[in-house]
Structures are given as C-alpha cells and as structure tokens.
Amino acid sequence: MTDRTAARLRFTASMLVIPLAVTIAAVVWGLWAKPQLPDPMATHFWLDMSADDFASPGSFIASVAGTAIAVAVIFGAMTMTGISSMRAGKIFAGIGAGSIAYPPLLLVSVAHPQLGLYDARGFSLPVSNFIAAFVACGIIGLFVAVFIRPTVEPEDTVPAAAPVAVTESTRAAWFGRGHAS
C-alpha cells in the first residue's frame, strides 16, 4: 500500500465514521421499534404530509439501511479516487456525511410518530419531523466538514532525470509536474 492510498483510506474512514454510526443506531432502533409499528406503515408522503405509500416495517428498515450503505460506498469510492485534499475535500466530506446520514435519520423521523398505531391509513407526518431529518443531516455534514482533516498527499518520488542539452533549435514538450528547488 502506498503512502497516497493510506492517506486516502484515513480520510475516507474519518468521513464515514459518524454517518455509519448513525445508520447502525437507526437500524437497531428500527428493529427494536418494529413490533410497535403498524403493518403496513406509511413510508411516503404527499406535499401536505399525508401518507400516500405504505410498506412493511421490515422492508422499510432494510431499504433505508441498503440506501445508506450504497451512498456510503459511492462517496467512499469517490474519496479514494482523489477528492480528498484541502478545502474541496472538507466540503465533499461534509456533503457525503450528510447524504449518508439522511436515510437513517428519515427512518426515525417517519417511524417514530407511527409507534403504537394500529393502522397507518390517514396518517400525516408532522412537518417538524420532516424538517428535523434535514436539519440533523446538515449538522452532521457541517460537523464532519469542520473537523475532518484533509489528507496531504505525499509527493511522487520520481528519480531525477538525466540533464538534456538544450540548444536554440531544440523543441520540447513537458508532461508532468515541476517544482522549483
């Protein structure tokens, strides 16, 4: 493993820790609350927050966990390709962490008000629950963006090339990096 790969792995892991912990906590809570949820439960809402789609609690929990993991894999792969340095890396990590945390936060905000209901038909999601999921994922993303330490990728170690004689008739093109010493 190169130094560059190790640096990117550390950055990716630090971006994923908080949102995946939120995902695990939400799934554990969902499994604990599953017997108290209506079957089917409301899972999708119209603009007036009235339920317009339903699913079993188990499939809703599984789909939320799968979505969070898929988003984590996508953002993790993107950071491993090199979007992990300086200010852009901080911003990207914040957006990634918030995006990964959103599905499990939505699970809790949608399922919690339905605890104890026998039937979810006619259920309306409180607007505050919907907004709370967005605010919480924004806070997680901001926290990660502020406190993550972008990687300083090590320079390539390329051996010095042999000097090239340059005359007035020499034509050359440079492909690569150069730095003054």
Coordinates of N, CA, C and O in Angstrom, one line a residue:
M1 N 0.9 -1.2 0.0 CA 0.0 0.0 0.0 C 0.9 1.2 0.0 O 1.8 1.4 0.8
T2 N 0.6 2.1 -0.9 CA 1.4 3.4 -1.0 C 1.0 4.3 0.1 O -0.1 4.2 0.7
D3 N 1.8 5.3 0.3 CA 1.5 6.4 1.3 C 0.3 7.1 0.8 O -0.6 7.6 1.7
R4 N 0.1 7.3 -0.5 CA -1.1 8.0 -1.0 C -2.4 7.3 -0.7 O -3.4 7.8 -0.3
T5 N -2.3 6.0 -0.9 CA -3.5 5.1 -0.6 C -3.8 5.1 0.9 O -5.0 5.2 1.3
A6 N -2.8 5.0 1.7 CA -3.1 5.1 3.2 C -3.7 6.4 3.6 O -4.6 6.4 4.4
A7 N -3.2 7.5 3.0 CA -3.8 8.8 3.4 C -5.2 8.9 2.9 O -6.1 9.4 3.7
R8 N -5.5 8.4 1.8 CA -6.9 8.4 1.3 C -7.8 7.5 2.1 O -9.0 7.8 2.4
L9 N -7.3 6.4 2.5 CA -8.1 5.5 3.4 C -8.4 6.1 4.7 O -9.5 6.0 5.2
R10 N -7.4 6.8 5.3 CA -7.7 7.5 6.6 C -8.7 8.6 6.4 O -9.6 8.7 7.3
F11 N -8.7 9.3 5.4 CA -9.6 10.4 5.1 C -11.0 9.8 4.9 O -12.0 10.3 5.5
T12 N -11.1 8.7 4.1 CA -12.4 8.1 3.8 C -13.0 7.5 5.1 O -14.2 7.7 5.4
A13 N -12.2 6.9 5.9 CA -12.7 6.3 7.2 C -13.2 7.4 8.1 O -14.3 7.2 8.7
S14 N -12.5 8.5 8.2 CA -12.9 9.6 9.1 C -14.2 10.2 8.6 O -15.0 10.7 9.4
M15 N -14.4 10.2 7.3 CA -15.7 10.8 6.7 C -16.9 9.8 7.0 O -18.0 10.3 7.3
L16 N -16.6 8.5 7.0 CA -17.7 7.5 7.2 C -18.1 7.2 8.6 O -19.2 6.6 8.8
V17 N -17.3 7.5 9.6 CA -17.5 7.0 10.9 C -18.8 7.5 11.5 O -19.7 6.7 11.9
I18 N -19.1 8.8 11.5 CA -20.3 9.3 12.1 C -21.5 8.9 11.4 O -22.5 8.4 12.0
P19 N -21.6 9.0 10.0 CA -22.9 8.6 9.4 C -23.1 7.1 9.5 O -24.3 6.7 9.6
L20 N -22.1 6.3 9.5 CA -22.4 4.9 9.6 C -22.8 4.5 11.0 O -23.6 3.6 11.2
A21 N -22.3 5.2 12.0 CA -22.7 5.0 13.4 C -24.2 5.4 13.5 O -25.0 4.8 14.2
V22 N -24.6 6.5 12.9 CA -26.0 6.9 12.8 C -26.8 5.9 12.2 O -27.9 5.5 12.6
T23 N -26.3 5.3 11.1 CA -27.1 4.3 10.4 C -27.3 3.0 11.3 O -28.4 2.5 11.4
I24 N -26.2 2.6 11.9 CA -26.4 1.4 12.8 C -27.3 1.7 14.0 O -28.2 0.9 14.3
A25 N -27.2 2.9 14.6 CA -28.1 3.3 15.7 C -29.6 3.3 15.2 O -30.5 2.8 15.9
A26 N -29.8 3.9 14.0 CA -31.2 3.9 13.5 C -31.8 2.6 13.1 O -32.9 2.3 13.4
V27 N -30.9 1.7 12.6 CA -31.4 0.3 12.2 C -31.7 -0.4 13.5 O -32.7 -1.1 13.6
V28 N -30.8 -0.3 14.5 CA -31.1 -1.0 15.8 C -32.4 -0.5 16.4 O -33.2 -1.2 16.9
W29 N -32.5 0.9 16.4 CA -33.8 1.4 17.0 C -35.0 0.9 16.2 O -36.0 0.6 16.7
G30 N -34.9 0.9 14.8 CA -36.0 0.4 14.0 C -36.4 -1.0 14.3 O -37.5 -1.4 14.3
L31 N -35.4 -1.9 14.5 CA -35.6 -3.3 14.8 C -36.3 -3.4 16.2 O -37.2 -4.2 16.4
W32 N -35.8 -2.6 17.1 CA -36.4 -2.6 18.4 C -37.9 -2.1 18.4 O -38.8 -2.6 19.0
A33 N -38.2 -1.1 17.6 CA -39.5 -0.5 17.5 C -40.4 -1.2 16.5 O -41.6 -1.0 16.5
K34 N -39.9 -2.1 15.7 CA -40.7 -2.8 14.7 C -42.0 -3.5 15.2 O -43.0 -3.3 14.6
P35 N -42.0 -4.1 16.4 CA -43.2 -4.7 16.8 C -44.3 -3.7 17.2 O -45.5 -4.0 17.2
Q36 N -43.9 -2.4 17.4 CA -44.8 -1.4 17.8 C -45.3 -0.6 16.6 O -46.1 0.3 16.8
L37 N -44.8 -0.9 15.4 CA -45.2 -0.1 14.2 C -46.3 -0.8 13.5 O -46.4 -2.0 13.5
P38 N -47.2 0.0 12.8 CA -48.3 -0.6 12.1 C -47.7 -1.3 10.9 O -46.7 -1.0 10.3
D39 N -48.4 -2.4 10.5 CA -48.0 -3.1 9.3 C -49.2 -3.1 8.3 O -50.2 -3.8 8.6
P40 N -49.1 -2.5 7.2 CA -48.1 -1.6 6.7 C -48.0 -0.3 7.3 O -49.0 0.2 7.8
M41 N -46.8 0.3 7.3 CA -46.6 1.6 7.8 C -46.5 2.7 6.7 O -46.1 2.3 5.6
A42 N -46.8 3.9 7.0 CA -46.6 5.0 6.0 C -45.1 5.2 5.7 O -44.4 5.4 6.7
T43 N -44.8 5.2 4.4 CA -43.3 5.4 4.1 C -43.1 6.6 3.1 O -42.0 7.0 2.9
H44 N -44.2 7.1 2.5 CA -44.0 8.2 1.6 C -45.2 9.1 1.8 O -46.3 8.7 2.1
F45 N -44.9 10.4 1.6 CA -45.9 11.4 1.9 C -46.0 12.4 0.8 O -45.1 12.7 0.1
W46 N -47.2 12.9 0.6 CA -47.6 13.9 -0.4 C -47.1 15.3 0.2 O -46.6 15.4 1.3
L47 N -47.3 16.4 -0.6 CA -46.9 17.7 -0.2 C -47.5 18.2 1.1 O -46.9 18.9 1.9
D48 N -48.8 17.7 1.4 CA -49.5 18.1 2.6 C -49.1 17.2 3.8 O -49.7 17.3 4.8
M49 N -48.1 16.3 3.6 CA -47.6 15.4 4.6 C -48.6 14.3 4.9 O -48.4 13.6 5.9
S50 N -49.6 14.0 4.0 CA -50.4 12.9 4.2 C -49.8 11.7 3.5 O -49.2 11.8 2.5
A51 N -50.0 10.5 4.1 CA -49.4 9.3 3.6 C -50.0 8.9 2.3 O -51.2 8.9 2.1
D52 N -49.1 8.6 1.3 CA -49.6 8.1 0.0 C -48.9 6.8 -0.5 O -49.2 6.4 -1.5
D53 N -48.0 6.3 0.4 CA -47.5 5.0 0.0 C -47.1 4.2 1.3 O -46.8 4.9 2.3
F54 N -47.2 2.9 1.3 CA -47.0 2.1 2.5 C -46.1 0.9 2.3 O -46.0 0.5 1.1
A55 N -45.5 0.4 3.3 CA -44.6 -0.7 3.2 C -44.6 -1.4 4.6 O -44.9 -0.8 5.6
S56 N -44.1 -2.6 4.6 CA -44.0 -3.3 5.9 C -42.8 -2.7 6.6 O -41.8 -2.2 6.0
P57 N -42.8 -2.7 7.9 CA -41.7 -2.1 8.7 C -40.3 -2.7 8.4 O -39.3 -2.0 8.2
G58 N -40.3 -4.0 8.2 CA -39.1 -4.7 7.9 C -38.5 -4.3 6.6 O -37.3 -4.1 6.5
S59 N -39.3 -4.2 5.6 CA -38.8 -3.8 4.3 C -38.3 -2.4 4.3 O -37.4 -2.0 3.6
F60 N -39.0 -1.5 5.0 CA -38.7 -0.1 5.1 C -37.3 0.0 5.8 O -36.4 0.7 5.3
I61 N -37.1 -0.7 6.9 CA -35.8 -0.7 7.6 C -34.7 -1.2 6.7 O -33.6 -0.6 6.6
A62 N -35.0 -2.3 6.0 CA -33.9 -2.9 5.1 C -33.6 -1.9 4.0 O -32.4 -1.8 3.6
S63 N -34.6 -1.3 3.4 CA -34.3 -0.4 2.2 C -33.6 0.8 2.7 O -32.7 1.3 2.0
V64 N -33.9 1.3 3.9 CA -33.1 2.5 4.4 C -31.7 2.1 4.7 O -30.7 2.9 4.3
A65 N -31.4 1.0 5.3 CA -30.1 0.5 5.6 C -29.3 0.3 4.2 O -28.2 0.7 4.1
G66 N -30.0 -0.3 3.3 CA -29.3 -0.5 2.0 C -29.0 0.8 1.3 O -27.9 0.9 0.7
T67 N -29.9 1.7 1.3 CA -29.6 3.0 0.7 C -28.5 3.7 1.3 O -27.6 4.3 0.7
A68 N -28.4 3.7 2.7 CA -27.3 4.4 3.4 C -26.0 3.7 3.0 O -25.0 4.4 2.8
I69 N -26.0 2.4 3.0 CA -24.7 1.7 2.6 C -24.3 2.0 1.2 O -23.1 2.2 0.9
A70 N -25.3 2.0 0.3 CA -25.0 2.3 -1.1 C -24.4 3.7 -1.3 O -23.4 3.9 -2.0
V71 N -25.0 4.7 -0.6 CA -24.5 6.0 -0.7 C -23.1 6.1 0.0 O -22.2 6.8 -0.6
A72 N -22.8 5.4 1.0 CA -21.5 5.3 1.7 C -20.5 4.7 0.7 O -19.3 5.2 0.6
V73 N -20.8 3.7 0.0 CA -19.9 3.1 -0.9 C -19.6 4.1 -2.1 O -18.4 4.2 -2.5
I74 N -20.6 4.8 -2.6 CA -20.4 5.7 -3.6 C -19.4 6.8 -3.2 O -18.4 7.2 -3.9
F75 N -19.7 7.5 -2.0 CA -18.9 8.6 -1.6 C -17.5 8.0 -1.2 O -16.5 8.7 -1.4
G76 N -17.4 6.8 -0.6 CA -16.1 6.3 -0.2 C -15.3 6.0 -1.5 O -14.1 6.3 -1.5
A77 N -15.9 5.5 -2.5 CA -15.1 5.3 -3.8 C -14.7 6.6 -4.4 O -13.5 6.7 -4.9
M78 N -15.5 7.6 -4.3 CA -15.1 9.0 -4.8 C -14.0 9.6 -4.1 O -13.1 10.2 -4.6
T79 N -13.9 9.4 -2.7 CA -12.8 10.0 -2.0 C -11.5 9.2 -2.2 O -10.4 9.7 -2.2
M80 N -11.7 7.9 -2.5 CA -10.5 7.1 -2.8 C -9.9 7.4 -4.1 O -8.7 7.1 -4.4
T81 N -10.6 8.1 -5.0 CA -10.1 8.5 -6.3 C -9.3 9.8 -6.3 O -8.7 10.2 -7.2
G82 N -9.4 10.5 -5.1 CA -8.6 11.7 -5.0 C -9.3 12.9 -4.6 O -8.7 14.0 -4.5
I83 N -10.6 12.9 -4.4 CA -11.3 14.1 -3.9 C -11.2 14.1 -2.4 O -12.1 13.9 -1.7
S84 N -10.0 14.4 -2.0 CA -9.8 14.3 -0.5 C -8.7 15.3 0.0 O -8.1 15.1 1.0
S85 N -8.5 16.3 -0.8 CA -7.4 17.2 -0.3 C -8.0 18.7 -0.1 O -8.8 19.1 -0.8
M86 N -7.5 19.3 0.9 CA -7.7 20.7 1.2 C -9.2 21.0 1.3 O -10.0 20.3 1.8
R87 N -9.5 22.2 0.9 CA -10.9 22.8 1.1 C -11.9 21.9 0.4 O -13.0 21.6 0.9
A88 N -11.7 21.5 -0.9 CA -12.6 20.7 -1.6 C -12.9 19.4 -0.9 O -14.0 18.9 -0.9
G89 N -11.9 18.8 -0.3 CA -12.0 17.6 0.4 C -12.9 17.8 1.6 O -13.7 16.9 1.9
K90 N -12.8 18.9 2.4 CA -13.6 19.2 3.5 C -15.1 19.3 3.1 O -16.0 18.8 3.7
I91 N -15.3 20.1 2.1 CA -16.7 20.3 1.6 C -17.3 19.0 1.1 O -18.4 18.6 1.5
F92 N -16.5 18.2 0.3 CA -17.0 16.9 -0.2 C -17.3 16.0 1.0 O -18.3 15.3 0.9
A93 N -16.5 15.9 2.0 CA -16.7 15.0 3.1 C -18.0 15.4 3.9 O -18.7 14.6 4.3
G94 N -18.2 16.7 4.0 CA -19.4 17.2 4.7 C -20.7 16.8 3.9 O -21.7 16.3 4.5
I95 N -20.6 17.0 2.6 CA -21.8 16.6 1.8 C -22.0 15.1 1.8 O -23.1 14.6 2.0
G96 N -20.9 14.4 1.8 CA -21.0 12.9 1.8 C -21.6 12.4 3.1 O -22.5 11.6 3.2
A97 N -21.1 13.0 4.2 CA -21.5 12.5 5.6 C -23.0 12.8 5.7 O -23.8 12.0 6.2
G98 N -23.4 14.0 5.3 CA -24.8 14.4 5.4 C -25.7 13.5 4.6 O -26.8 13.1 5.0
S99 N -25.2 13.2 3.4 CA -26.0 12.4 2.4 C -26.2 10.9 2.9 O -27.2 10.3 2.8
I100 N -25.1 10.4 3.5 CA -25.1 9.1 4.1 C -26.1 9.0 5.3 O -26.8 8.0 5.5
A101 N -26.1 10.0 6.1 CA -26.9 10.0 7.3 C -28.3 10.3 7.1 O -29.2 10.0 7.9
Y102 N -28.7 10.9 5.9 CA -30.1 11.3 5.7 C -31.1 10.1 5.7 O -32.1 10.2 6.4
P103 N -30.8 9.0 5.0 CA -31.8 7.9 5.0 C -32.1 7.3 6.5 O -33.3 7.2 6.8
P104 N -31.1 7.1 7.3 CA -31.4 6.6 8.6 C -32.1 7.6 9.5 O -33.0 7.3 10.3
L105 N -31.8 8.9 9.3 CA -32.5 10.0 10.1 C -33.9 10.0 9.6 O -34.8 10.3 10.4
L106 N -34.2 9.8 8.3 CA -35.5 9.8 7.8 C -36.3 8.6 8.3 O -37.5 8.8 8.6
L107 N -35.6 7.5 8.5 CA -36.3 6.3 9.1 C -36.9 6.7 10.5 O -38.0 6.4 10.7
V108 N -36.1 7.3 11.3 CA -36.5 7.6 12.7 C -37.6 8.6 12.6 O -38.6 8.5 13.3
S109 N -37.4 9.7 11.8 CA -38.4 10.8 11.8 C -39.7 10.3 11.2 O -40.8 10.9 11.6
V110 N -39.8 9.3 10.3 CA -41.0 8.8 9.8 C -41.6 7.7 10.7 O -42.8 7.7 10.9
A111 N -40.8 6.9 11.3 CA -41.3 5.7 12.1 C -41.8 6.2 13.5 O -42.7 5.6 14.0
H112 N -41.0 7.1 14.1 CA -41.3 7.4 15.5 C -42.8 7.9 15.7 O -43.4 7.4 16.7
P113 N -43.3 8.8 14.9 CA -44.7 9.2 15.1 C -45.7 8.1 14.9 O -46.9 8.2 15.3
Q114 N -45.3 7.0 14.3 CA -46.3 5.9 14.0 C -46.2 4.8 15.1 O -47.0 3.9 15.0
L115 N -45.4 5.0 16.1 CA -45.3 4.0 17.1 C -46.7 3.8 17.8 O -47.3 4.8 18.2
G116 N -47.1 2.6 18.0 CA -48.4 2.4 18.7 C -49.6 2.5 17.8 O -50.7 2.1 18.3
L117 N -49.5 2.9 16.6 CA -50.7 3.0 15.7 C -51.0 1.6 15.2 O -50.1 0.7 14.9
Y118 N -52.3 1.3 15.1 CA -52.8 0.0 14.6 C -52.8 0.1 13.1 O -52.5 -0.9 12.4
D119 N -53.2 1.2 12.5 CA -53.4 1.4 11.1 C -52.8 2.7 10.7 O -53.1 3.7 11.3
A120 N -52.0 2.7 9.6 CA -51.3 4.0 9.2 C -52.1 4.7 8.1 O -51.7 5.8 7.8
R121 N -53.2 4.2 7.7 CA -54.0 4.9 6.7 C -54.6 6.2 7.4 O -55.0 6.2 8.6
G122 N -54.5 7.3 6.7 CA -54.9 8.6 7.3 C -53.8 9.2 8.1 O -54.1 10.3 8.6
F123 N -52.7 8.6 8.2 CA -51.6 9.2 9.0 C -51.0 10.4 8.2 O -50.8 10.3 7.0
S124 N -50.7 11.5 8.9 CA -50.0 12.6 8.4 C -48.7 12.8 9.2 O -48.7 12.8 10.4
L125 N -47.6 13.0 8.5 CA -46.3 13.2 9.1 C -46.2 14.6 9.6 O -46.5 15.6 8.8
P126 N -45.9 14.8 10.9 CA -45.7 16.2 11.3 C -44.6 16.9 10.6 O -43.5 16.3 10.4
V127 N -44.8 18.1 10.1 CA -43.8 18.8 9.4 C -42.5 18.9 10.1 O -41.4 18.9 9.6
S128 N -42.6 19.1 11.5 CA -41.4 19.2 12.3 C -40.5 18.0 12.2 O -39.2 18.1 12.2
N129 N -41.1 16.8 12.0 CA -40.3 15.6 11.9 C -39.5 15.6 10.5 O -38.4 15.2 10.5
F130 N -40.2 16.0 9.5 CA -39.6 16.1 8.2 C -38.4 17.1 8.2 O -37.4 16.8 7.7
I131 N -38.6 18.2 8.8 CA -37.6 19.3 8.8 C -36.4 18.8 9.7 O -35.3 19.0 9.4
A132 N -36.8 18.1 10.8 CA -35.7 17.6 11.8 C -34.7 16.7 11.1 O -33.5 16.8 11.4
A133 N -35.2 15.9 10.2 CA -34.2 15.0 9.5 C -33.2 15.8 8.6 O -32.0 15.5 8.6
F134 N -33.7 16.8 7.9 CA -32.9 17.7 7.1 C -31.9 18.4 8.0 O -30.7 18.5 7.7
V135 N -32.4 19.0 9.1 CA -31.5 19.8 10.0 C -30.4 18.9 10.6 O -29.2 19.2 10.6
A136 N -30.8 17.7 11.0 CA -29.8 16.7 11.6 C -28.8 16.3 10.6 O -27.6 16.3 10.9
C137 N -29.1 16.0 9.4 CA -28.1 15.7 8.4 C -27.3 16.9 8.0 O -26.0 16.7 7.8
G138 N -27.8 18.1 8.1 CA -27.0 19.3 7.9 C -26.0 19.5 9.0 O -24.8 19.8 8.7
I139 N -26.4 19.2 10.2 CA -25.5 19.3 11.4 C -24.4 18.3 11.3 O -23.2 18.6 11.5
I140 N -24.7 17.1 10.9 CA -23.7 16.0 10.8 C -22.7 16.4 9.7 O -21.5 16.3 9.8
G141 N -23.2 16.8 8.5 CA -22.4 17.2 7.4 C -21.5 18.4 7.8 O -20.3 18.4 7.5
L142 N -22.0 19.4 8.5 CA -21.2 20.6 8.9 C -20.2 20.1 9.9 O -19.0 20.6 9.8
F143 N -20.5 19.3 10.8 CA -19.6 18.8 11.8 C -18.4 18.1 11.2 O -17.2 18.4 11.5
V144 N -18.7 17.2 10.3 CA -17.6 16.5 9.6 C -16.8 17.5 8.7 O -15.6 17.4 8.7
A145 N -17.4 18.4 8.0 CA -16.7 19.3 7.2 C -15.8 20.2 8.0 O -14.7 20.5 7.6
V146 N -16.2 20.6 9.2 CA -15.4 21.5 10.0 C -14.2 20.7 10.7 O -13.1 21.2 10.7
F147 N -14.5 19.5 11.1 CA -13.5 18.8 11.9 C -12.6 17.8 11.2 O -11.6 17.3 11.7
I148 N -13.0 17.4 10.0 CA -12.2 16.5 9.2 C -10.9 17.1 8.8 O -10.8 18.3 8.5
R149 N -9.8 16.3 8.8 CA -8.5 16.8 8.4 C -8.2 16.3 7.0 O -8.0 15.1 6.9
P150 N -8.2 17.1 6.0 CA -7.9 16.7 4.7 C -6.5 16.1 4.6 O -5.6 16.4 5.3
T151 N -6.4 15.1 3.7 CA -5.1 14.5 3.5 C -4.1 15.4 2.8 O -4.5 16.2 1.9
V152 N -2.9 15.3 3.2 CA -1.8 15.9 2.5 C -1.1 14.8 1.8 O -0.4 14.0 2.4
E153 N -1.4 14.7 0.5 CA -0.9 13.5 -0.2 C 0.6 13.7 -0.4 O 1.1 14.8 -0.8
P154 N 1.4 12.6 -0.2 CA 2.8 12.7 -0.4 C 3.2 12.9 -1.9 O 2.4 12.5 -2.7
E155 N 4.2 13.6 -2.1 CA 4.7 13.8 -3.5 C 5.2 12.5 -4.1 O 5.6 11.6 -3.4
D156 N 5.0 12.4 -5.4 CA 5.5 11.2 -6.1 C 7.1 11.2 -5.9 O 7.7 12.3 -6.1
T157 N 7.6 10.1 -5.7 CA 9.1 10.0 -5.6 C 9.6 9.5 -7.0 O 9.6 8.3 -7.2
V158 N 9.9 10.5 -7.8 CA 10.4 10.2 -9.2 C 11.9 10.5 -9.2 O 12.3 11.6 -8.8
P159 N 12.7 9.6 -9.6 CA 14.1 9.9 -9.6 C 14.4 11.0 -10.6 O 13.7 11.1 -11.6
A160 N 15.5 11.8 -10.3 CA 15.8 12.9 -11.2 C 16.3 12.3 -12.5 O 17.0 11.3 -12.6
A161 N 15.9 13.0 -13.6 CA 16.2 12.6 -14.9 C 17.6 13.1 -15.3 O 18.1 14.1 -14.7
A162 N 18.2 12.5 -16.2 CA 19.5 13.0 -16.7 C 19.3 14.3 -17.4 O 18.2 14.5 -18.1
P163 N 20.2 15.2 -17.3 CA 20.0 16.6 -17.9 C 20.0 16.4 -19.4 O 20.6 15.5 -20.0
V164 N 19.2 17.3 -20.1 CA 19.0 17.3 -21.5 C 19.7 18.5 -22.0 O 19.4 19.6 -21.5
A165 N 20.5 18.4 -23.0 CA 21.2 19.5 -23.6 C 20.1 20.3 -24.5 O 19.5 19.7 -25.3
V166 N 20.0 21.5 -24.2 CA 19.0 22.4 -24.9 C 19.8 23.4 -25.7 O 20.6 24.1 -25.2
T167 N 19.4 23.5 -27.0 CA 20.0 24.5 -27.9 C 18.9 25.3 -28.5 O 17.7 25.0 -28.2
E168 N 19.2 26.3 -29.3 CA 18.2 27.2 -29.9 C 17.3 26.4 -30.8 O 16.1 26.7 -31.0
S169 N 17.7 25.3 -31.4 CA 16.9 24.5 -32.3 C 16.2 23.4 -31.6 O 15.4 22.6 -32.3
T170 N 16.3 23.2 -30.3 CA 15.6 22.1 -29.6 C 14.1 22.5 -29.4 O 13.8 23.6 -29.0
R171 N 13.3 21.5 -29.7 CA 11.9 21.6 -29.4 C 11.5 20.6 -28.4 O 12.0 19.4 -28.4
A172 N 10.7 21.0 -27.4 CA 10.4 20.1 -26.3 C 9.0 20.4 -25.8 O 8.4 21.4 -26.0
A173 N 8.4 19.4 -25.2 CA 7.1 19.5 -24.6 C 7.2 18.8 -23.2 O 7.9 17.9 -23.0
W174 N 6.6 19.4 -22.2 CA 6.7 18.9 -20.9 C 5.3 18.4 -20.5 O 4.3 19.0 -20.6
F175 N 5.3 17.1 -20.0 CA 4.2 16.5 -19.5 C 4.5 16.0 -18.0 O 5.3 15.2 -17.8
G176 N 3.8 16.7 -17.1 CA 4.1 16.3 -15.7 C 4.1 17.5 -14.8 O 3.7 18.6 -15.2
R177 N 4.7 17.3 -13.6 CA 4.7 18.3 -12.6 C 6.2 18.8 -12.5 O 7.1 18.0 -12.7
G178 N 6.3 20.0 -12.1 CA 7.6 20.5 -11.9 C 7.6 21.4 -10.6 O 6.5 22.0 -10.3
H179 N 8.6 21.5 -9.9 CA 8.7 22.4 -8.7 C 10.1 22.9 -8.6 O 11.1 22.3 -8.9
A180 N 10.1 24.1 -8.2 CA 11.4 24.8 -8.0 C 12.1 24.3 -6.7 O 11.4 24.0 -5.7
S181 N 13.4 24.2 -6.8 CA 14.1 23.8 -5.6 C 15.0 24.9 -5.1 O 15.1 25.9 -5.7

